[in-house]
Coordinates of C-alpha atoms in Angstrom, one line a residue:
Chain A
X1 CA 132.6 93.7 77.4
X2 CA 133.7 90.5 75.9
X3 CA 135.7 92.1 73.1
X4 CA 137.4 94.4 75.6
X5 CA 138.5 91.5 77.7
X6 CA 140.1 89.7 74.7
X7 CA 141.6 93.0 73.6
X8 CA 143.1 93.8 76.9
X9 CA 144.6 90.3 77.0
X10 CA 146.0 90.7 73.5
X11 CA 147.7 94.0 74.3
X12 CA 149.3 92.2 77.5
X13 CA 150.6 89.5 75.4
X14 CA 152.0 92.0 72.5
X15 CA 154.0 94.2 74.7
X16 CA 157.7 93.3 74.6
X17 CA 159.3 91.1 77.3
X18 CA 161.9 93.8 78.0
X19 CA 159.2 96.4 78.6
X20 CA 157.3 93.9 80.9
X21 CA 160.6 93.3 82.9
X22 CA 160.9 97.1 83.4
X23 CA 157.5 97.4 84.6
X24 CA 158.0 94.6 87.0
X25 CA 161.1 96.2 88.2
X26 CA 159.7 99.5 88.8
X27 CA 156.9 97.9 90.7
X28 CA 159.4 96.3 93.0
X29 CA 161.4 99.3 93.3
X30 CA 158.3 101.3 94.3
X31 CA 157.5 98.6 96.9
X32 CA 161.0 98.8 98.5
X33 CA 161.8 102.4 98.6
X34 CA 160.2 103.4 102.0
X35 CA 161.7 100.3 103.7
X36 CA 165.1 101.1 102.3
X37 CA 164.9 104.9 103.1
X38 CA 164.2 104.0 106.6
X39 CA 167.2 102.0 106.9
X40 CA 169.3 104.7 105.4
X41 CA 167.8 107.1 108.0
X42 CA 168.4 104.6 110.7
X43 CA 171.9 104.2 109.6
X44 CA 172.7 108.0 109.7
X45 CA 170.7 109.0 112.9
X46 CA 172.2 106.1 115.0
X47 CA 175.8 106.7 113.7
X48 CA 177.1 108.4 116.8
X49 CA 174.7 106.8 119.2
X50 CA 176.1 106.1 122.6
X51 CA 172.7 104.7 123.9
X52 CA 173.0 101.2 125.3
X53 CA 169.8 100.2 123.9
X54 CA 170.1 101.6 120.5
X55 CA 173.6 101.0 119.2
X56 CA 174.8 102.3 115.9
X57 CA 173.2 100.3 112.9
X58 CA 176.8 99.9 111.5
X59 CA 177.8 98.2 114.8
X60 CA 174.8 96.0 114.7
X61 CA 175.9 95.0 111.1
X62 CA 179.4 94.3 111.9
X63 CA 178.4 92.2 114.9
X64 CA 175.8 90.5 112.6
X65 CA 178.8 89.7 110.3
X66 CA 180.8 88.3 113.1
X67 CA 178.1 86.2 114.6
X68 CA 175.9 85.0 111.7
X69 CA 178.0 85.2 108.6
X70 CA 181.5 84.0 109.7
X71 CA 180.5 82.8 113.4
X72 CA 178.5 79.7 114.4
X73 CA 175.2 81.4 115.6
X74 CA 173.3 80.0 112.6
X75 CA 173.5 76.6 114.1
X76 CA 171.5 77.7 117.1
X77 CA 168.6 78.5 114.7
X78 CA 168.7 75.1 113.1
X79 CA 166.6 73.6 116.1
X80 CA 164.1 76.2 116.1
X81 CA 163.5 75.7 112.4
X82 CA 163.2 71.9 112.9
X83 CA 160.5 72.5 115.6
X84 CA 158.8 74.9 113.4
X85 CA 158.9 72.6 110.2
X86 CA 157.4 69.6 112.3
X87 CA 154.8 72.0 114.3
X88 CA 153.7 73.7 111.2
X89 CA 153.4 70.5 109.2
X90 CA 151.2 68.8 111.9
X91 CA 149.2 72.0 112.2
X92 CA 148.6 72.3 108.6
X93 CA 147.8 68.6 107.7
X94 CA 145.9 68.1 111.0
X95 CA 143.9 71.2 110.6
X96 CA 142.9 70.3 107.1
X97 CA 142.0 66.5 108.0
X98 CA 140.2 67.4 111.0
X99 CA 138.3 70.2 109.2
X100 CA 137.1 67.8 106.5
X101 CA 136.3 65.3 109.0
X102 CA 134.2 67.7 111.0
X103 CA 132.4 68.8 107.9
X104 CA 131.7 65.2 106.8
X105 CA 130.3 64.4 110.3
X106 CA 128.1 67.3 111.2
X107 CA 126.9 65.7 114.4
X108 CA 130.1 64.9 115.8
X109 CA 131.0 68.4 114.9
X110 CA 128.1 69.9 116.9
X111 CA 129.2 67.8 119.9
X112 CA 132.9 68.6 119.9
X113 CA 132.6 72.1 118.8
X114 CA 132.2 73.7 122.3
X115 CA 135.4 72.0 123.4
X116 CA 137.2 73.0 120.3
X117 CA 136.1 76.8 120.8
X118 CA 137.2 76.5 124.3
X119 CA 140.7 75.5 123.4
X120 CA 140.8 77.9 120.7
X121 CA 139.9 80.9 122.7
X122 CA 142.6 79.8 125.4
X123 CA 145.8 81.8 124.7
X124 CA 148.4 79.1 124.0
X125 CA 151.0 81.0 126.0
X126 CA 148.6 80.5 129.0
X127 CA 148.8 76.7 128.7
X128 CA 152.6 76.8 128.0
X129 CA 153.5 76.2 131.9
X130 CA 150.9 73.3 131.9
X131 CA 152.4 71.7 128.8
X132 CA 155.9 72.3 130.0
X133 CA 155.2 70.5 133.4
X134 CA 153.5 67.6 131.7
X135 CA 155.9 67.2 128.7
X136 CA 159.2 68.7 130.2
X137 CA 161.3 71.2 128.1
X138 CA 162.3 69.1 125.2
X139 CA 161.4 69.3 121.6
X140 CA 158.0 67.6 122.2
X141 CA 156.8 70.4 124.2
X142 CA 158.0 73.0 121.8
X143 CA 156.3 71.1 118.9
X144 CA 153.2 70.6 120.9
X145 CA 152.9 74.3 121.8
X146 CA 153.3 75.3 118.2
X147 CA 150.5 72.8 117.2
X148 CA 148.2 73.8 119.9
X149 CA 148.3 77.4 118.6
X150 CA 148.9 77.2 114.9
X151 CA 146.2 74.4 114.0
X152 CA 143.1 76.7 114.5
X153 CA 143.3 79.1 111.6
X154 CA 143.6 76.2 109.3
X155 CA 141.1 74.0 111.1
X156 CA 138.3 76.6 111.2
X157 CA 139.0 78.1 107.7
X158 CA 138.8 74.5 106.2
X159 CA 135.6 73.8 107.8
X160 CA 134.1 77.3 107.0
X161 CA 135.4 76.9 103.4
X162 CA 133.7 73.4 103.0
X163 CA 130.7 74.7 104.5
X164 CA 130.2 77.6 102.1
X165 CA 129.9 75.3 99.1
X166 CA 127.4 76.9 96.6
X167 CA 124.3 74.6 96.3
X168 CA 124.3 74.9 92.6
X169 CA 127.9 73.3 92.6
X170 CA 126.5 70.4 94.7
X171 CA 123.8 70.0 92.4
X172 CA 126.1 70.0 89.5
X173 CA 128.2 67.3 91.1
X174 CA 125.1 65.1 91.4
X175 CA 124.2 65.8 87.8
X176 CA 127.5 64.7 86.8
X177 CA 127.2 61.5 88.7
X178 CA 130.1 62.1 90.9
X179 CA 130.5 59.8 93.9
X180 CA 130.7 61.1 97.5
X181 CA 134.5 60.9 97.6
X182 CA 134.9 62.4 94.1
X183 CA 132.5 65.2 95.1
X184 CA 134.7 66.0 98.2
X185 CA 138.1 65.7 96.3
X186 CA 137.3 67.3 93.0
X187 CA 134.6 70.0 94.0
X188 CA 134.2 70.7 97.6
X189 CA 138.0 70.7 98.4
X190 CA 139.0 73.0 95.6
X191 CA 136.0 75.2 96.1
X192 CA 137.4 75.7 99.7
X193 CA 141.1 75.9 98.8
X194 CA 141.2 79.8 98.6
X195 CA 140.0 79.7 102.2
X196 CA 142.2 77.0 103.3
X197 CA 145.2 78.8 101.9
X198 CA 144.2 81.8 103.9
X199 CA 144.1 79.6 107.0
X200 CA 147.4 78.1 106.3
X201 CA 149.0 81.5 106.0
X202 CA 147.6 82.5 109.4
X203 CA 148.9 79.3 110.8
X204 CA 152.4 80.3 109.5
X205 CA 152.5 83.4 111.4
X206 CA 151.3 81.9 114.5
X207 CA 153.7 79.0 114.2
X208 CA 156.7 81.5 114.0
X209 CA 155.4 83.3 117.0
X210 CA 155.1 80.1 119.1
X211 CA 158.5 78.9 117.8
X212 CA 160.0 81.9 119.5
X213 CA 157.7 81.9 122.5
X214 CA 158.4 78.2 123.2
X215 CA 162.1 78.9 123.6
X216 CA 161.7 81.6 126.1
X217 CA 161.3 79.3 128.9
X218 CA 164.1 77.1 130.4
X219 CA 165.5 76.6 127.0
X220 CA 169.1 76.3 125.9
X221 CA 168.9 76.7 122.2
X222 CA 166.9 78.4 119.3
X223 CA 166.6 81.9 118.1
X224 CA 164.3 82.8 120.9
X225 CA 166.9 81.7 123.4
X226 CA 169.5 83.7 121.6
X227 CA 167.7 87.0 121.8
X228 CA 166.7 86.4 125.4
X229 CA 170.1 85.3 126.5
X230 CA 171.8 88.1 124.8
X231 CA 169.5 90.6 126.6
X232 CA 170.2 88.9 129.9
X233 CA 174.0 89.2 129.3
X234 CA 173.4 93.0 128.4
X235 CA 174.8 92.1 124.9
X236 CA 172.2 94.4 123.4
X237 CA 173.8 94.6 119.9
X238 CA 173.8 90.8 119.7
X239 CA 170.1 90.9 120.7
X240 CA 169.3 93.2 117.8
X241 CA 171.1 90.9 115.3
X242 CA 168.9 88.0 116.7
X243 CA 165.7 90.2 116.0
X244 CA 167.1 90.8 112.4
X245 CA 167.5 87.2 111.9
X246 CA 164.1 86.5 112.9
X247 CA 162.6 89.2 110.7
X248 CA 164.5 87.5 107.8
X249 CA 163.3 84.0 108.7
X250 CA 159.6 85.4 108.9
X251 CA 160.1 87.1 105.4
X252 CA 161.7 84.2 103.7
X253 CA 159.1 81.7 104.8
X254 CA 156.2 84.2 103.8
X255 CA 157.7 84.7 100.4
X256 CA 158.1 80.7 100.0
X257 CA 154.4 80.4 101.1
X258 CA 153.3 83.1 98.7
X259 CA 155.1 81.6 95.9
X260 CA 153.3 78.3 96.5
X261 CA 150.0 80.0 96.8
X262 CA 150.6 81.5 93.5
X263 CA 150.9 78.1 91.8
X264 CA 148.2 76.4 93.7
X265 CA 145.5 79.2 93.5
X266 CA 146.6 80.3 90.0
X267 CA 142.9 79.8 88.7
X268 CA 141.5 81.7 91.6
X269 CA 144.0 84.8 91.5
X270 CA 143.7 85.1 87.7
X271 CA 139.8 84.6 87.6
X272 CA 139.5 87.3 90.3
X273 CA 141.6 89.5 88.1
X274 CA 139.4 88.9 85.1
X275 CA 136.4 89.7 87.2
X276 CA 137.9 93.2 88.2
X277 CA 138.7 94.2 84.7
X278 CA 135.2 93.2 83.2
Chain B
X1 CA 111.6 47.7 74.5
X2 CA 113.2 47.4 77.9
X3 CA 111.6 50.7 79.1
X4 CA 108.3 49.4 78.5
X5 CA 109.0 46.2 80.5
X6 CA 110.1 48.3 83.4
X7 CA 106.8 50.3 83.4
X8 CA 105.2 46.8 83.2
X9 CA 106.6 46.1 86.7
X10 CA 104.2 48.5 88.1
X11 CA 101.0 47.6 86.3
X12 CA 98.6 49.1 88.9
X13 CA 100.2 52.6 88.7
X14 CA 100.3 52.5 85.0
X15 CA 96.6 51.7 84.5
X16 CA 95.5 54.2 87.2
X17 CA 97.4 57.1 85.7
X18 CA 96.9 56.5 81.9
X19 CA 94.5 59.3 81.5
X20 CA 95.1 62.0 79.1
X21 CA 98.5 61.0 78.2
X22 CA 98.4 59.0 75.0
X23 CA 101.2 56.5 74.4
X24 CA 102.8 56.7 77.8
X25 CA 104.7 53.5 77.0
X26 CA 107.1 55.2 74.8
X27 CA 107.5 58.2 77.2
X28 CA 110.9 59.1 78.3
X29 CA 109.7 61.1 81.3
X30 CA 106.2 60.9 82.9
X31 CA 105.2 63.0 85.6
X32 CA 102.2 61.7 87.7
X33 CA 100.3 63.8 90.2
X34 CA 103.6 65.5 91.3
X35 CA 103.3 67.5 94.4
X36 CA 105.8 69.5 96.3
X37 CA 105.2 71.0 99.7
X38 CA 108.1 72.9 101.7
X39 CA 108.2 72.9 105.5
X40 CA 105.3 70.4 106.0
X41 CA 103.6 70.7 109.3
X42 CA 105.2 74.1 110.1
X43 CA 103.6 77.5 110.2
X44 CA 105.7 78.3 107.0
X45 CA 104.2 75.4 105.1
X46 CA 104.3 76.3 101.5
X47 CA 103.0 74.5 98.4
X48 CA 105.0 74.9 95.4
X49 CA 103.5 72.4 93.1
X50 CA 100.0 71.1 93.2
X51 CA 99.4 67.7 91.5
X52 CA 101.1 68.0 88.0
X53 CA 101.0 65.2 85.4
X54 CA 102.4 65.3 82.0
X55 CA 104.8 63.1 79.9
X56 CA 107.3 63.8 77.3
X57 CA 108.0 61.5 74.4
X58 CA 111.2 60.5 73.0
X59 CA 112.8 63.0 70.7
X60 CA 110.4 65.8 71.7
X61 CA 111.3 69.3 72.7
X62 CA 109.1 70.3 75.5
X63 CA 109.3 73.8 77.3
X64 CA 107.8 74.5 80.7
X65 CA 106.6 78.2 81.0
X66 CA 104.8 79.9 83.8
X67 CA 104.6 83.2 85.6
X68 CA 107.7 84.0 87.7
X69 CA 107.7 82.4 91.1
X70 CA 105.5 79.5 89.7
X71 CA 108.0 76.9 90.9
X72 CA 109.5 76.1 87.5
X73 CA 112.9 75.4 89.1
X74 CA 111.4 73.2 91.7
X75 CA 109.6 71.3 89.1
X76 CA 113.0 70.9 87.1
X77 CA 114.7 69.7 90.2
X78 CA 111.9 67.1 90.8
X79 CA 112.2 66.0 87.2
X80 CA 116.0 65.5 87.4
X81 CA 115.9 63.6 90.5
X82 CA 117.7 66.1 92.6
X83 CA 114.7 66.7 94.6
X84 CA 112.3 64.1 96.0
X85 CA 108.8 65.1 95.4
X86 CA 106.3 65.2 98.5
X87 CA 103.8 63.0 96.5
X88 CA 103.4 61.6 93.2
X89 CA 106.0 60.3 91.2
X90 CA 108.5 61.0 88.1
X91 CA 109.3 58.1 85.8
X92 CA 112.5 58.3 83.8
X93 CA 112.5 55.7 80.9
X94 CA 109.9 53.8 83.0
X95 CA 112.0 53.8 86.1
X96 CA 111.1 55.8 89.1
X97 CA 113.7 58.5 90.0
X98 CA 115.4 58.1 93.4
X99 CA 118.7 59.9 92.2
X100 CA 119.9 61.6 89.0
X101 CA 119.8 58.7 86.5
X102 CA 122.8 58.1 84.3
X103 CA 121.2 58.8 81.0
X104 CA 119.9 62.2 82.1
X105 CA 121.8 65.5 82.1
X106 CA 121.1 69.1 83.4
X107 CA 122.2 72.5 82.2
X108 CA 121.8 75.2 84.8
X109 CA 121.1 78.8 84.2
X110 CA 124.3 80.2 85.9
X111 CA 127.2 78.9 84.1
X112 CA 129.5 80.6 86.5
X113 CA 128.3 78.5 89.3
X114 CA 127.9 75.3 87.5
X115 CA 131.2 75.2 85.6
X116 CA 134.3 74.5 87.8
X117 CA 136.6 77.5 87.8
X118 CA 139.6 75.5 88.9
X119 CA 139.3 73.2 85.9
X120 CA 140.2 74.2 82.3
X121 CA 137.3 73.8 79.7
X122 CA 138.5 70.3 78.7
X123 CA 138.9 69.4 82.4
X124 CA 135.3 70.5 83.0
X125 CA 134.0 68.4 80.1
X126 CA 136.2 65.5 81.3
X127 CA 134.4 65.1 84.7
X128 CA 131.3 63.2 83.6
X129 CA 133.8 61.0 81.2
X130 CA 136.0 60.3 84.1
X131 CA 133.0 59.3 86.2
X132 CA 131.9 57.0 83.3
X133 CA 135.5 55.4 83.3
X134 CA 136.4 56.4 79.7
X135 CA 140.2 55.9 78.8
X136 CA 142.4 59.1 78.2
X137 CA 142.4 58.8 74.3
X138 CA 138.7 58.1 74.2
X139 CA 138.1 61.1 76.5
X140 CA 140.0 63.4 74.4
X141 CA 138.2 62.4 71.2
X142 CA 134.9 62.9 73.0
X143 CA 136.0 66.3 74.4
X144 CA 136.9 67.6 70.9
X145 CA 133.8 66.2 69.5
X146 CA 131.5 67.9 71.8
X147 CA 133.4 71.1 71.6
X148 CA 133.1 71.1 67.9
X149 CA 129.2 70.1 68.1
X150 CA 128.7 73.4 70.3
X151 CA 130.6 75.6 67.9
X152 CA 133.7 76.0 70.1
X153 CA 137.1 75.4 68.4
X154 CA 140.3 75.2 70.3
X155 CA 139.4 76.4 73.8
X156 CA 140.1 73.2 75.8
X157 CA 143.1 74.5 77.4
X158 CA 141.4 77.9 78.6
X159 CA 139.6 78.2 81.8
X160 CA 135.9 79.0 81.7
X161 CA 136.2 82.4 83.2
X162 CA 138.5 83.5 80.3
X163 CA 135.6 83.0 77.9
X164 CA 132.6 85.3 77.2
X165 CA 129.2 84.3 78.8
X166 CA 127.7 82.7 75.7
X167 CA 130.8 80.6 75.2
X168 CA 130.8 79.6 78.9
X169 CA 127.2 78.4 78.5
X170 CA 128.3 76.4 75.4
X171 CA 130.9 74.7 77.4
X172 CA 128.2 73.7 80.0
X173 CA 126.2 72.4 77.1
X174 CA 129.0 70.5 75.9
X175 CA 129.8 69.0 79.2
X176 CA 126.0 67.8 79.6
X177 CA 126.2 66.2 76.0
X178 CA 129.6 64.4 76.7
X179 CA 128.1 61.4 78.2
X180 CA 125.5 61.1 75.6
X181 CA 122.3 61.4 77.7
X182 CA 118.8 60.5 76.5
X183 CA 117.2 63.6 78.1
X184 CA 118.6 67.0 78.7
X185 CA 116.9 69.2 81.2
X186 CA 117.6 73.0 81.0
X187 CA 116.8 75.4 83.8
X188 CA 116.5 78.9 82.0
X189 CA 119.8 78.2 80.0
X190 CA 119.8 81.3 78.0
X191 CA 118.7 84.0 80.7
X192 CA 122.1 85.0 81.5
X193 CA 123.3 86.2 78.2
X194 CA 122.6 89.1 75.8
X195 CA 119.8 88.9 73.3
X196 CA 122.0 88.2 70.2
X197 CA 123.8 85.2 72.0
X198 CA 120.6 84.0 73.0
X199 CA 119.3 83.5 69.4
X200 CA 122.6 81.7 68.6
X201 CA 122.3 79.3 71.5
X202 CA 118.5 78.6 70.7
X203 CA 119.5 77.5 67.1
X204 CA 122.5 75.8 68.7
X205 CA 120.4 73.7 70.9
X206 CA 117.9 72.9 68.1
X207 CA 120.8 71.5 66.0
X208 CA 122.5 69.4 68.6
X209 CA 119.4 67.8 70.0
X210 CA 118.9 66.2 66.3
X211 CA 122.7 65.5 66.1
X212 CA 122.7 63.8 69.5
X213 CA 119.2 62.4 69.2
X214 CA 118.4 63.7 72.6
X215 CA 115.0 64.7 74.1
X216 CA 114.9 68.1 75.7
X217 CA 112.9 69.7 78.3
X218 CA 113.6 73.4 79.0
X219 CA 112.3 75.8 81.6
X220 CA 111.9 79.5 80.6
X221 CA 109.9 82.6 81.5
X222 CA 110.2 83.9 78.1
X223 CA 107.3 82.8 75.9
X224 CA 108.8 83.7 72.6
X225 CA 111.7 81.4 73.2
X226 CA 109.3 78.6 74.3
X227 CA 107.2 79.0 71.2
X228 CA 110.5 79.0 68.8
X229 CA 112.0 75.9 70.3
X230 CA 109.1 73.7 71.3
X231 CA 107.1 70.9 70.1
X232 CA 104.7 71.2 73.1
X233 CA 104.7 73.7 75.7
X234 CA 103.7 72.8 79.3
X235 CA 101.9 75.9 80.8
X236 CA 101.8 76.4 84.6
X237 CA 99.7 78.6 86.7
X238 CA 101.1 80.7 89.4
X239 CA 101.8 79.6 92.8
X240 CA 100.9 76.8 93.8
X241 CA 101.8 75.6 90.4
X242 CA 99.1 73.5 88.6
X243 CA 99.2 72.3 85.0
X244 CA 97.2 74.9 83.2
X245 CA 97.3 73.3 79.8
X246 CA 100.0 71.5 77.3
X247 CA 99.9 73.4 74.0
X248 CA 100.9 71.9 70.8
X249 CA 103.1 74.0 68.6
X250 CA 102.7 72.9 65.0
X251 CA 105.2 75.4 63.6
X252 CA 107.2 73.7 60.9
X253 CA 110.8 72.7 61.4
X254 CA 113.6 73.6 60.6
X255 CA 112.8 76.9 62.3
X256 CA 114.6 80.4 61.5
X257 CA 114.7 83.2 63.9
X258 CA 113.5 85.7 61.4
X259 CA 110.8 83.7 59.2
X260 CA 109.5 81.5 62.2
X261 CA 109.1 84.4 64.6
X262 CA 107.5 86.8 62.0
X263 CA 105.1 84.2 60.8
X264 CA 101.3 84.8 61.4
X265 CA 101.0 81.4 63.0
X266 CA 103.7 82.4 65.4
X267 CA 101.7 85.6 66.3
X268 CA 98.5 83.7 66.9
X269 CA 100.2 81.1 69.1
X270 CA 101.9 83.8 70.9
X271 CA 98.6 85.5 71.7
X272 CA 97.1 82.4 72.9
X273 CA 100.0 81.4 75.1
X274 CA 100.3 84.9 76.5
X275 CA 96.7 84.8 77.6
X276 CA 97.3 81.5 79.3
X277 CA 100.2 82.8 81.2
X278 CA 98.8 86.2 82.2
X279 CA 95.5 85.2 83.1

């Protein structure tokens, strides 16, 4: 088993970089083909479309170019992205900090958990009117609604990840004479990190959704407003370009997240791969 | 000696318990009437250890054997200060345990759980050295030294999970030696590796305990292993664990996997020990 592992690793290292690059390219090509094929089909099927709701893709693309490449539509997205950035940062940091605190203070945790779960199961959309009534329709309301919805995956995953620490690992920390703080920082936290990252990724999706939702009522800017406004003006082609932009934003943010996750959890991803091979 | 004076602080206890143990003053570890009961007062009350007393002298290699389920791991947790006994006491260098003492180290059975997978080999060994406040350069030197001592060369930059099981347990042993303990407790340390690696690791631990002048207490269910390693063997009965006997192992050192294990004396001791364990 051991020798095989070493051998497999050697083989990987020995294969030439150009071959490696080809394998990587082939993998990405395989990953993309279905998506690309659908776009091509869409392009040709919609070519002579006269439907109001499904304009030709070629028309969508030319409108896209006019509005988003040479036009000034991108500026409307900026406010959305600022709300998202602030809301997601608060959700991520707050979720981790509160999760760690609740783990450290189990009695407090028991006392507040019914309240937490009550807010957690409430759809954030349902309290949107209440938040708007209290805070008005400005940025504060939008950030608040993003945080109220996006904090939960991170918070609950952090708490759960910290709780699921292996008792042998805690014994090891004691045997190595680690202080309480050092144990949390250097053992419990890294141990929970895979789960915390999974929580952060869920929070990312929720934050994007709430970014759009928060702009659907009484808003005058943002990507959500852009889509809704275009629909209400019967500018269906414009509306579709907004949807495409939103898809692109979501994809880019997810790609950035995955890239960061690969660095932060390198040990985890690689050790899992070793386990699978052995 | 400082340790002896510490014992002197508790004259009554020392007098009262100074029974079969000779030379308790120099003991690294003394266990007195240790009892461990789980779920006290509940229907599921369960006595794991019943009034065990023995002591370990400086430089000794003592193995603890017993039938499976005999509470060997519980006993080791009490000896290390990880678990507070229900009654009785454990003295380490004359001082009563309330936490894991600085000069004591533990090697657990399952290296995949005790080594931190997010740290490299060097990072793992550095943990106790950072806790002890060693400077960077000193730390590096110590890490290289212990890695060499356990027969691992240039693996400091690799992660534990990139190594074989035997190598990982060597890393765990290196980490436990890094802050130069007086006593090393080992809980079935070679149970998760294959037979050949097991022999290698047994010889390794016999070598490093001389090199590091460390007293070793090792829990095992393998009586051949206990015979091969020990100066004395503490034999436990089945649950609740009582002290059956303490067996002297007068096999000469240095020991050799082939000649020691095939000697007539080894065979006799083996029969005696097997009787004690299975009876």
